[in-house]
Coordinates of C-alpha atoms in Angstrom, one line a residue:
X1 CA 49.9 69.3 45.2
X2 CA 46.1 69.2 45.6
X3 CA 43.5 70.1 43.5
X4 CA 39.7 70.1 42.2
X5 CA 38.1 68.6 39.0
X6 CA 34.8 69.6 38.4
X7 CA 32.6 67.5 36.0
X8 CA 29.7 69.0 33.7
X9 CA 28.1 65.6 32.6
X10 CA 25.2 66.7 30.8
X11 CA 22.9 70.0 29.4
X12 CA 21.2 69.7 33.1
X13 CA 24.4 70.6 34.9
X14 CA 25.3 72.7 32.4
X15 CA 22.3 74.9 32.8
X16 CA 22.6 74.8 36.5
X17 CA 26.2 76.1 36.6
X18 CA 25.7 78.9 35.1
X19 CA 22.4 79.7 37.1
X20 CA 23.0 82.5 39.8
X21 CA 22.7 82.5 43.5
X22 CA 22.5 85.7 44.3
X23 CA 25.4 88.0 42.9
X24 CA 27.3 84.8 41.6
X25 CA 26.3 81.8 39.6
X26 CA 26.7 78.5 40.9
X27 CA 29.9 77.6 39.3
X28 CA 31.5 80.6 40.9
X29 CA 30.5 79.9 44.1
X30 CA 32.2 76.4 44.3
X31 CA 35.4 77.3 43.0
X32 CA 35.4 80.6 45.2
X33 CA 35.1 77.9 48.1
X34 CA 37.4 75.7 46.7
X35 CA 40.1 78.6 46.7
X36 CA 39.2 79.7 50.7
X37 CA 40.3 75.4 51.0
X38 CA 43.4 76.1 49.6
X39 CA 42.8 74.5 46.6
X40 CA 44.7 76.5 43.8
X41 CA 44.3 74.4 40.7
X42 CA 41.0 74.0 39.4
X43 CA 39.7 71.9 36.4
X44 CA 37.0 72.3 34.3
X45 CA 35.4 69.3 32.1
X46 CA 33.1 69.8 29.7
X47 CA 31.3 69.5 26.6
X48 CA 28.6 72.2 27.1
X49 CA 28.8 75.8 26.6
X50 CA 29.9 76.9 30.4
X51 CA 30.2 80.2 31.6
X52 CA 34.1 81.4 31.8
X53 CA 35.6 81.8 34.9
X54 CA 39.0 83.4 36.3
X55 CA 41.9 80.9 37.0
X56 CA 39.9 77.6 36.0
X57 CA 42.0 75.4 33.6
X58 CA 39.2 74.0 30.5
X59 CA 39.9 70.4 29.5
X60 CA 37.8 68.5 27.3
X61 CA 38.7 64.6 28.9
X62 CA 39.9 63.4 32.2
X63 CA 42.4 61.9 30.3
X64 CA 44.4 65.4 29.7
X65 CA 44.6 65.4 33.4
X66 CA 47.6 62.6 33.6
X67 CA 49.7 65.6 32.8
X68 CA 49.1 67.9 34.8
X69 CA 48.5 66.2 38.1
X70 CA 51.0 65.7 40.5
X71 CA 51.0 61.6 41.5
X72 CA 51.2 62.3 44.9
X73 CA 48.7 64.9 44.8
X74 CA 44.9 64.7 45.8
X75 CA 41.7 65.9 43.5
X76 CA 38.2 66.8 44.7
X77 CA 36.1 65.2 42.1
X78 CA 32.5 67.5 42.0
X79 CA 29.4 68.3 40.4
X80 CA 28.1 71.5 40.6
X81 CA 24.8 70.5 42.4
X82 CA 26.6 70.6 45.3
X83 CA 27.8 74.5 46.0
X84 CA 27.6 74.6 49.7
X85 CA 30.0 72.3 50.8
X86 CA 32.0 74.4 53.4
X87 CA 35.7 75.1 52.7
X88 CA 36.7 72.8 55.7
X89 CA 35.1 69.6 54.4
X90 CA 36.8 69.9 51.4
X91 CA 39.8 70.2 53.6
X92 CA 38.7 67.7 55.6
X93 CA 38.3 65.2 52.4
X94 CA 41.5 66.0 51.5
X95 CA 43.2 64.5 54.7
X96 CA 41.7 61.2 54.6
X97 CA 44.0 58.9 53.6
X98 CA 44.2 55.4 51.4
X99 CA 41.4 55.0 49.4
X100 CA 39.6 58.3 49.1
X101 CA 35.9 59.5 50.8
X102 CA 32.5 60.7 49.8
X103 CA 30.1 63.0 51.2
X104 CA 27.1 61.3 52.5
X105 CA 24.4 62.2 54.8
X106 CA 23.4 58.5 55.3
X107 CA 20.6 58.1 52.9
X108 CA 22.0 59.5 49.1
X109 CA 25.5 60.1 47.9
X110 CA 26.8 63.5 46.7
X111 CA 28.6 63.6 43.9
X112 CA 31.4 65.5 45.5
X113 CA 34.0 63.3 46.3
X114 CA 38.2 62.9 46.4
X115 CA 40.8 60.5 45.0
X116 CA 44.5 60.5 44.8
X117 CA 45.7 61.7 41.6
X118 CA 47.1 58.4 41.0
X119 CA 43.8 56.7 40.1
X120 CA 42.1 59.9 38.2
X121 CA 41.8 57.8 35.0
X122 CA 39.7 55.0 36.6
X123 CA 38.8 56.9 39.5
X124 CA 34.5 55.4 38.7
X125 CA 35.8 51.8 40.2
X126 CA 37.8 53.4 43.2
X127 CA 36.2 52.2 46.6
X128 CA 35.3 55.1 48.7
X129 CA 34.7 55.7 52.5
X130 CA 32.3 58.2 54.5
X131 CA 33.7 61.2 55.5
X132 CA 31.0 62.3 58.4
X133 CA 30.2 66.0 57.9
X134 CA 26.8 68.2 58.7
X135 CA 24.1 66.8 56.1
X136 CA 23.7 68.1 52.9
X137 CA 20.1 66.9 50.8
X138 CA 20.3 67.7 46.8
X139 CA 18.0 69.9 45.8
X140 CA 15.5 69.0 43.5
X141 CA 15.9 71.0 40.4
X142 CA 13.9 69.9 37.6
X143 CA 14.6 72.8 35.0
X144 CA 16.5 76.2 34.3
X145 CA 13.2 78.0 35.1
X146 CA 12.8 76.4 38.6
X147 CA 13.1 78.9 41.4
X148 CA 15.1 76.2 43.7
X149 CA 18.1 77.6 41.9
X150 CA 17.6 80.7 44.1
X151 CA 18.1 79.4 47.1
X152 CA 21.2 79.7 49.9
X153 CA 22.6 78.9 52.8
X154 CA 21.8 80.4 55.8
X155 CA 24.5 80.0 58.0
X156 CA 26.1 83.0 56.0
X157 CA 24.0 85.6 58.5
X158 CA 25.8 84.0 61.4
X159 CA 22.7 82.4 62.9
X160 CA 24.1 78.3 64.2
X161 CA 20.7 78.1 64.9
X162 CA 21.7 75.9 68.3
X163 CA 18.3 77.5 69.7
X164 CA 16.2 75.8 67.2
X165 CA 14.4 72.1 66.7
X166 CA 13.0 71.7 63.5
X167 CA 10.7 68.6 63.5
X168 CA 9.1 66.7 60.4
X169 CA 5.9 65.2 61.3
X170 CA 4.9 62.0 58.4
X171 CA 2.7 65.1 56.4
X172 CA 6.3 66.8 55.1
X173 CA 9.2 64.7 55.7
X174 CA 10.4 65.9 52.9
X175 CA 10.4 69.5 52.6
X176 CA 11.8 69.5 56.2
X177 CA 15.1 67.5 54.3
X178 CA 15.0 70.4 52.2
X179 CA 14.5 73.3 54.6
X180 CA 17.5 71.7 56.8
X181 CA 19.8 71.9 53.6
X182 CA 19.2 75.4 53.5
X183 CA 19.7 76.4 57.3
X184 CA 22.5 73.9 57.4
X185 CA 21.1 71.9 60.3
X186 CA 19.8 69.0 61.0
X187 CA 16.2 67.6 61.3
X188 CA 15.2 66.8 64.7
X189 CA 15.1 62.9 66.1
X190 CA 11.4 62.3 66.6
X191 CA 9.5 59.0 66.4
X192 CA 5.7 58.5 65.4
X193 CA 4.3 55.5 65.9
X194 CA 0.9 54.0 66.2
X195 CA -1.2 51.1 69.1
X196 CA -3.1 48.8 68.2
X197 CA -6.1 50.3 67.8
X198 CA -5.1 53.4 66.2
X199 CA -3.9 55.6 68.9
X200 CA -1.1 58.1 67.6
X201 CA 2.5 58.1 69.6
X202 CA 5.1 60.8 69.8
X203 CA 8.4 60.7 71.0
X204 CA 10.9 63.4 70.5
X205 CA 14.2 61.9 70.4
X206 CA 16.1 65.1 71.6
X207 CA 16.0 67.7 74.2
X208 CA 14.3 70.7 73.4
X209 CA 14.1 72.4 76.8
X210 CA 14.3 76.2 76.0
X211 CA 15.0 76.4 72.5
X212 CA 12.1 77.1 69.7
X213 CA 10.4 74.2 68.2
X214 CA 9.0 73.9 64.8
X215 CA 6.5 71.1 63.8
X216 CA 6.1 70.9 59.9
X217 CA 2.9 69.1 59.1
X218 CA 0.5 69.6 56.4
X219 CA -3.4 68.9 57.6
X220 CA -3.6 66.4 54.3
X221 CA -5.3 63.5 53.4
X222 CA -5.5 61.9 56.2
X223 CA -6.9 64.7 57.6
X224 CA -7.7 63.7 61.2
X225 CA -4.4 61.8 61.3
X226 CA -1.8 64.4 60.3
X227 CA -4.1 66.6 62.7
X228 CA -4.0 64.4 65.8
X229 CA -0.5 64.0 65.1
X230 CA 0.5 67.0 65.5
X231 CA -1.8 67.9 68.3
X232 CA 0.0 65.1 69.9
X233 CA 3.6 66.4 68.7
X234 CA 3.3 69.7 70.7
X235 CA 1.9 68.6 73.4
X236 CA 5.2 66.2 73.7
X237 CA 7.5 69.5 73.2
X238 CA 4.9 71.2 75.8
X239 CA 5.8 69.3 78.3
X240 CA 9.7 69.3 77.5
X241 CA 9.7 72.4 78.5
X242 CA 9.9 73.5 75.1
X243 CA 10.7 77.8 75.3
X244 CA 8.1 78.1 72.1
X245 CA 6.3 75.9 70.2
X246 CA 5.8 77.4 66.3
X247 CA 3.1 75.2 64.0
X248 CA 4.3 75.3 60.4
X249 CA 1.3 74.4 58.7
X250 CA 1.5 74.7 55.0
X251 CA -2.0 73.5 53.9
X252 CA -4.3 74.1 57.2
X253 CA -6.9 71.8 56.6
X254 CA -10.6 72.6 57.8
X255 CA -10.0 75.9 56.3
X256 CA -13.1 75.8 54.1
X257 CA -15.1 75.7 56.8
X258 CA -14.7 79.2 57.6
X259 CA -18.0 80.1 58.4
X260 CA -21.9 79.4 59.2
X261 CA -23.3 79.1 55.7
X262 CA -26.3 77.5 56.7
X263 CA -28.3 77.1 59.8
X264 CA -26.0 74.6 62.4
X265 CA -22.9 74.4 60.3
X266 CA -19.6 74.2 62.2
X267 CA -16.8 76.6 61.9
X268 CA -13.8 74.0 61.8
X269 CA -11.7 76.5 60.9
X270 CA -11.5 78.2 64.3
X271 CA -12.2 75.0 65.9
X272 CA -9.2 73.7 65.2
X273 CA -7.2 77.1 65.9
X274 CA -8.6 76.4 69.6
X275 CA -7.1 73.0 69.4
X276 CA -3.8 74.1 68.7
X277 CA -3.7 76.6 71.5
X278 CA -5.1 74.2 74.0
X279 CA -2.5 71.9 72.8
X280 CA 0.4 74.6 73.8
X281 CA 0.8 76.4 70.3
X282 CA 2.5 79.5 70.4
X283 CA 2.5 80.6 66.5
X284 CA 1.5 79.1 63.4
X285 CA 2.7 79.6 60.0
X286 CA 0.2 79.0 57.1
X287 CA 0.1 79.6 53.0
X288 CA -2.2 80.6 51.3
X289 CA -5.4 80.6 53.7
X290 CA -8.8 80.1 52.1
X291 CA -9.8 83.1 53.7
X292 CA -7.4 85.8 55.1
X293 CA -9.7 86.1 58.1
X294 CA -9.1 83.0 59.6
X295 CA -5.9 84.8 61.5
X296 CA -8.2 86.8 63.5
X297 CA -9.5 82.9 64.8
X298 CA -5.8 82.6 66.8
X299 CA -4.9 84.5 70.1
X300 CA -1.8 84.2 69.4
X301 CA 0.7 85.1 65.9
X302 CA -0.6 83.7 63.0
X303 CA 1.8 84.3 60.0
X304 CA -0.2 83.4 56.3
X305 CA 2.4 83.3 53.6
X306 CA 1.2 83.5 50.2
X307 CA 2.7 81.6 47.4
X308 CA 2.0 84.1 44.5
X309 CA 5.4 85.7 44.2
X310 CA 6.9 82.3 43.9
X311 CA 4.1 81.3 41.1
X312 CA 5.1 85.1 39.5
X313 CA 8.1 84.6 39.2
X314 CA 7.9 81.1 37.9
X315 CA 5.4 82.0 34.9
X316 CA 8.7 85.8 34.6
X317 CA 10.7 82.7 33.8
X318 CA 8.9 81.1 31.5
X319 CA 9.1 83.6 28.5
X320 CA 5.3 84.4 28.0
X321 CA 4.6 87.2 25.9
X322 CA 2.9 88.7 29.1
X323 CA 1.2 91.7 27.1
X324 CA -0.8 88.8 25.4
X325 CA -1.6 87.0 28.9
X326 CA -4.5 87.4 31.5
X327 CA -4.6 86.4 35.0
X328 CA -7.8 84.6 35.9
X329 CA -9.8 83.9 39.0
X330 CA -12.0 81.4 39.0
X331 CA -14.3 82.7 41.3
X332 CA -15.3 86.0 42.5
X333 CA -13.7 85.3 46.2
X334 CA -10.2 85.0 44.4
X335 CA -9.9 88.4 43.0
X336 CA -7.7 89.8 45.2
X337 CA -4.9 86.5 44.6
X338 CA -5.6 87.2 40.8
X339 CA -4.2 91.1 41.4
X340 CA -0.9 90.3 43.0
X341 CA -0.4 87.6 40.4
X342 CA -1.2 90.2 37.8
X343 CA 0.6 92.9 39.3
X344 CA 3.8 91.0 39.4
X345 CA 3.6 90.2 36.0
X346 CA 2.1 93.0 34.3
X347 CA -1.0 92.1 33.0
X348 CA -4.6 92.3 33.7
X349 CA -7.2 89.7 34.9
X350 CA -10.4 88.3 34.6
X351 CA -13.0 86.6 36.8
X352 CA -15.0 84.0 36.2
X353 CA -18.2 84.3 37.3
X354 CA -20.0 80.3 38.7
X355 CA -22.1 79.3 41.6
X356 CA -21.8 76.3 43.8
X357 CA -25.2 74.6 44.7
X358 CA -23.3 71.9 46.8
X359 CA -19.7 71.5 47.7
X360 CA -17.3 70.1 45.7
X361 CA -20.0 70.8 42.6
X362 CA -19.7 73.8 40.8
X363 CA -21.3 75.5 37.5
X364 CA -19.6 78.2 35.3
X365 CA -21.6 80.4 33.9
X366 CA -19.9 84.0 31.9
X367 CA -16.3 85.5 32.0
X368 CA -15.9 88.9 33.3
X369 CA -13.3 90.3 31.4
X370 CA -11.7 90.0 28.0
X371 CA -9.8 87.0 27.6
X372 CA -10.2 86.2 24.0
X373 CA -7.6 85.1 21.6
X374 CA -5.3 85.5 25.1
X375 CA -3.0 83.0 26.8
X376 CA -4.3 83.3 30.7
X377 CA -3.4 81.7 34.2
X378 CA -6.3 81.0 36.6
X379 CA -5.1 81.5 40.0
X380 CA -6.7 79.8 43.2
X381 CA -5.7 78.5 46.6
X382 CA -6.9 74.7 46.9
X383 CA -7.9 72.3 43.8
X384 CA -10.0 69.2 45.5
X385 CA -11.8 67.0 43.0
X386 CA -10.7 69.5 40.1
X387 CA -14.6 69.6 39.0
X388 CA -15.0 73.3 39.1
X389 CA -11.6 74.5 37.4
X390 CA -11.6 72.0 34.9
X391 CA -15.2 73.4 34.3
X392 CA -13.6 77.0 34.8
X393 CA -11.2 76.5 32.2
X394 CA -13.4 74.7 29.4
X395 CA -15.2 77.9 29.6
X396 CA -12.2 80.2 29.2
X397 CA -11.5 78.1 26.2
X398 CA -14.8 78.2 24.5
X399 CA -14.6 82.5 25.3
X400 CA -11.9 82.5 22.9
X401 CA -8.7 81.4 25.4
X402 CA -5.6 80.2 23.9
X403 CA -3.0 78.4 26.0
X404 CA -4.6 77.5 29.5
X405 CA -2.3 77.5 32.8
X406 CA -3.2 76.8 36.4
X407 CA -1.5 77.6 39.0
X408 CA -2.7 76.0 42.7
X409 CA -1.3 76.6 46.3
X410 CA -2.9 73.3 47.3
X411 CA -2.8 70.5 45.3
X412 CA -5.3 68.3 47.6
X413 CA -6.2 66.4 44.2
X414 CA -8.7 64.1 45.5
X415 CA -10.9 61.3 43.8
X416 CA -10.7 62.0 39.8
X417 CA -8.7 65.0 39.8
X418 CA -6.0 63.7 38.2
X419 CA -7.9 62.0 35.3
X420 CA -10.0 65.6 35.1
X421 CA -6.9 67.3 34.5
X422 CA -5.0 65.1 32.4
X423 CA -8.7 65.0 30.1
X424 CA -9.3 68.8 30.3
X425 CA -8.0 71.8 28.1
X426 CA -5.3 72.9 30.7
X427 CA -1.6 73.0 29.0
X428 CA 0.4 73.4 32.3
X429 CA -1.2 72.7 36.6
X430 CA 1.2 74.6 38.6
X431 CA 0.9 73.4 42.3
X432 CA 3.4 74.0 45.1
X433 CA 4.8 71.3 47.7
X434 CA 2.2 72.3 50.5
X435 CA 0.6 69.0 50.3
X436 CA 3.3 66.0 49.1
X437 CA 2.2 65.5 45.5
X438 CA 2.8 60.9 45.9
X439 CA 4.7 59.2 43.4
X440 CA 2.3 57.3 42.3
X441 CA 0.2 60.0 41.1
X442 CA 3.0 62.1 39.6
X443 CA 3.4 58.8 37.6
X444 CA -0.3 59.3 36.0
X445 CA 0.7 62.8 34.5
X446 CA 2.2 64.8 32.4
X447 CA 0.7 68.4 33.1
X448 CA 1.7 68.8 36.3
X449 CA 4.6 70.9 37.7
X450 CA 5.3 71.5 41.4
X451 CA 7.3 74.1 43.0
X452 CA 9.1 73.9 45.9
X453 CA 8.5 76.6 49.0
X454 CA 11.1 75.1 51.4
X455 CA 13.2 77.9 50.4
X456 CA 10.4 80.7 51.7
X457 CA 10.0 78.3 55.1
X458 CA 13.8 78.3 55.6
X459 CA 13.9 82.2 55.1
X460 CA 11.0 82.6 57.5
X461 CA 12.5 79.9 60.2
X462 CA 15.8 82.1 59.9
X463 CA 13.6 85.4 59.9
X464 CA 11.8 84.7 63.0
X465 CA 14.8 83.4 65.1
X466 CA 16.8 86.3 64.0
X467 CA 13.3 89.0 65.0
X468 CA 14.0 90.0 61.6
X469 CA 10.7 90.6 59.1
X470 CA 9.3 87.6 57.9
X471 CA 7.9 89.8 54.6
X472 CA 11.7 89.3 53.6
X473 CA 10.7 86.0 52.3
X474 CA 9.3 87.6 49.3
X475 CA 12.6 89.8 48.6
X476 CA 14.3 87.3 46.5
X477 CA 11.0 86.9 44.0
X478 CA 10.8 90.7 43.3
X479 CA 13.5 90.9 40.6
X480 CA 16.0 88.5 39.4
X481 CA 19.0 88.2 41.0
X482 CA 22.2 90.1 39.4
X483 CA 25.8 88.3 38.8

């Protein structure tokens, strides 16, 4: 007889068992799957404090399995990171014979994996072999208050999403990982490459005649480059005969440049709109635009998302007493962002009020608003050198401020930011995934947190394929999710 072990190492998987999806918490979900296998006898070991569930049998050790197992039985060994796993590949592991088989998508093991019962007492120096199913990329969960432990699968609405191409240009590679885990698909074959003397190359490596192609690709440092690049990328799918060409763009760059502020100044920002059409653009997907009129620069559909809600609901999950909290904007432009954030969480806001004699050079001068003896968040969309927060901020905290959180759609950190925050007065700098925050600079501090909106693209990729409404992407952050 078969059947399924499921190991909670340590207070991280703890925590994330007993996290919901939806109407069921993780936990539930894999052993609901593991019953559709077949897969009647289900084990749970643990030394943390798990939630109980119908018909799974609590053991402390592996060793009070030797039992209970039948020796010529099979066990899926798994972790609870891994809920998604479709009822036929667990069947699927459980056919392959001799040695046993893991779940791989080529780059990183899961730790979901089967063994005959015979070898369950040594089963960490049994030999394993690949079992080749549709790819599956871990999710990055870095605490209980994360909002990655909301996400799904897709292929639950029906959609196989055969029609689709979902491309990662060098800007996002991995988001595009992460979007793919949730639509249950896979990225699309493309290769990027570069001459001699700097010219950009492009090849898709699969047909994408008729179906809807998306090109991830963040307009970040370096900006020309990651442009160019994807210039170049739909023009490629253009002339594949691609049936529509959609520009997911989570940090537009040239954004700033909105408009003539002095006498012959460019406007980049609809320059570069008429770039993307020229090229063979047929929609474009942006967060968090610098300014919300920049969508009237495009002829064509121009969705911009807006990472608030995510932000909201990550600060709902940290605990703060939010009738001692004020939102902040650091300017006077960022109002409007400071009243979502504060409608979602209650409270009221503040503005600061500065003036910015040259760019990337900014001086605060009063608070509008009553923020003394008060926790607050300042809210904006892009955080460059970090200059004028950091200045923002040091002013909030001689008003009277107590704890000091940021929260940033678009962490371009350039130059000193990093040592400017790390130096400055703010406890927590929230940033989202928009612009790849590099290892290297992670490795330099301990204030910032990043939160992931690959879940919000994959709802929006499976909104727009399915002409359902993309404002469904904020559904999920309006209230928390009920077992």
């Amino acid at each position: 007889m078969n059947s399924a072990i499921i190991f909670i190492k340590n207070h991280e998987e703890a925590v994330l068992s007993n996290n919901k999806i939806f109407k069921e918490n993780i936990l539930c979900r894999a052993t609901k799957l593991l019953n559709e296998a077949g897969i009647e006898d289900i084990y749970l070991i643990a030394n943390e404090e798990i939630c109980s569930i119908e018909n799974v049998k609590r053991l402390a050790d592996v060793n009070d399995l030797s039992s209970l197992l039948d020796p010529d039985g099979k066990s899926i060994l798994l972790s609870p990171f891994y809920p998604f796993i479709k009822p036929e590949q667990y069947k699927q592991m459980l056919e392959v014979e001799d040695k046993g088989a893991v779940i791989t998508d080529g780059k990183e093991i899961a730790e979901v994996f089967m063994v005959p019962n015979r070898l369950i007492a040594d089963f960490e120096k049994i030999e394993y072999e690949s079992v080749k199913v549709p790819r599956r990329k871990m999710l990055k969960i870095r605490n209980q208050n994360d909002i990655s432990y909301y996400g799904h699968c897709f292929n639950e609405s029906g959609n196989d999403f055969n029609d689709i191409a979902i491309f990662a240009l060098s800007g996002n590679t991995e988001m595009v990982d992460e979007i793919c885990a949730y639509l249950d698909t896979e990225p699309g074959k493309i290769s990027i490459s570069h001459f001699a003397d700097g010219e950009t190359l492009v090849e898709l490596g699969e047909t994408v005649r008729g179906k809807k192609v998306y090109f991830v690709q963040s307009t970040c440092k370096p900006v020309n480059e990651k442009l160019m690049e994807l210039l170049i990328a739909v023009d490629a799918a253009k002339r594949s005969s691609a049936a529509e060409i959609i520009c997911v763009m989570p940090y537009y760059g040239y954004a700033r440049q909105d408009r003539k502020a002095k006498p012959r100044q460019p406007i980049t920002a609809k320059l570069v709109a008429d770039m993307l059409e020229a090229a063979g653009a047929s929609r474009v997907v942006t967060f968090d635009l610098h300014a919300a009129q920049i969508q009237g620069f495009f002829s064509f559909p121009a969705d911009d998302l807006t990472t608030v809600p995510l932000v909201g609901r990550y600060f709902l999950n940290k605990g703060l007493d939010m009738e001692n909290v004020v939102v902040v904007s650091p300017d006077h432009g960022g109002a409007t962002r400071a009243r979502k954030l504060a409608e979602i969480l209650g409270t009221t806001i503040a503005i600061v009020d500065k003036r910015r004699p040259r760019p990337n050079v900014c001086e605060a001068q009063n608070v509008i608003g009553d923020i003394e003896g008060k926790n607050v968040i300042v809210v904006d969309d892009i955080c460059d050198t970090a200059g004028s927060m950091v200045a923002a901020c040091q002013l909030l905290k001689d008003k009277g401020a107590k704890d000091i959180y940021v929260a940033v759609a678009h962490g371009v950190l350039s130059g000193p930011a990093i040592e400017r925050i790390e130096n400055s007065v703010i406890k927590e700098f929230v940033i989202t995934n928009t612009i790849p925050l590099a290892k290297e600079v992670s490795k330099k501090t301990t204030k910032i947190t990043v939160l992931s909106i690959a879940w919000m693209l994959a709802n929006l990729i499976n909104a727009i394929s399915l002409h359902t409404p993309v404002s469904q992407v904020y559904d999920i952050f309006e209230k928390q999710p009920e077992c």
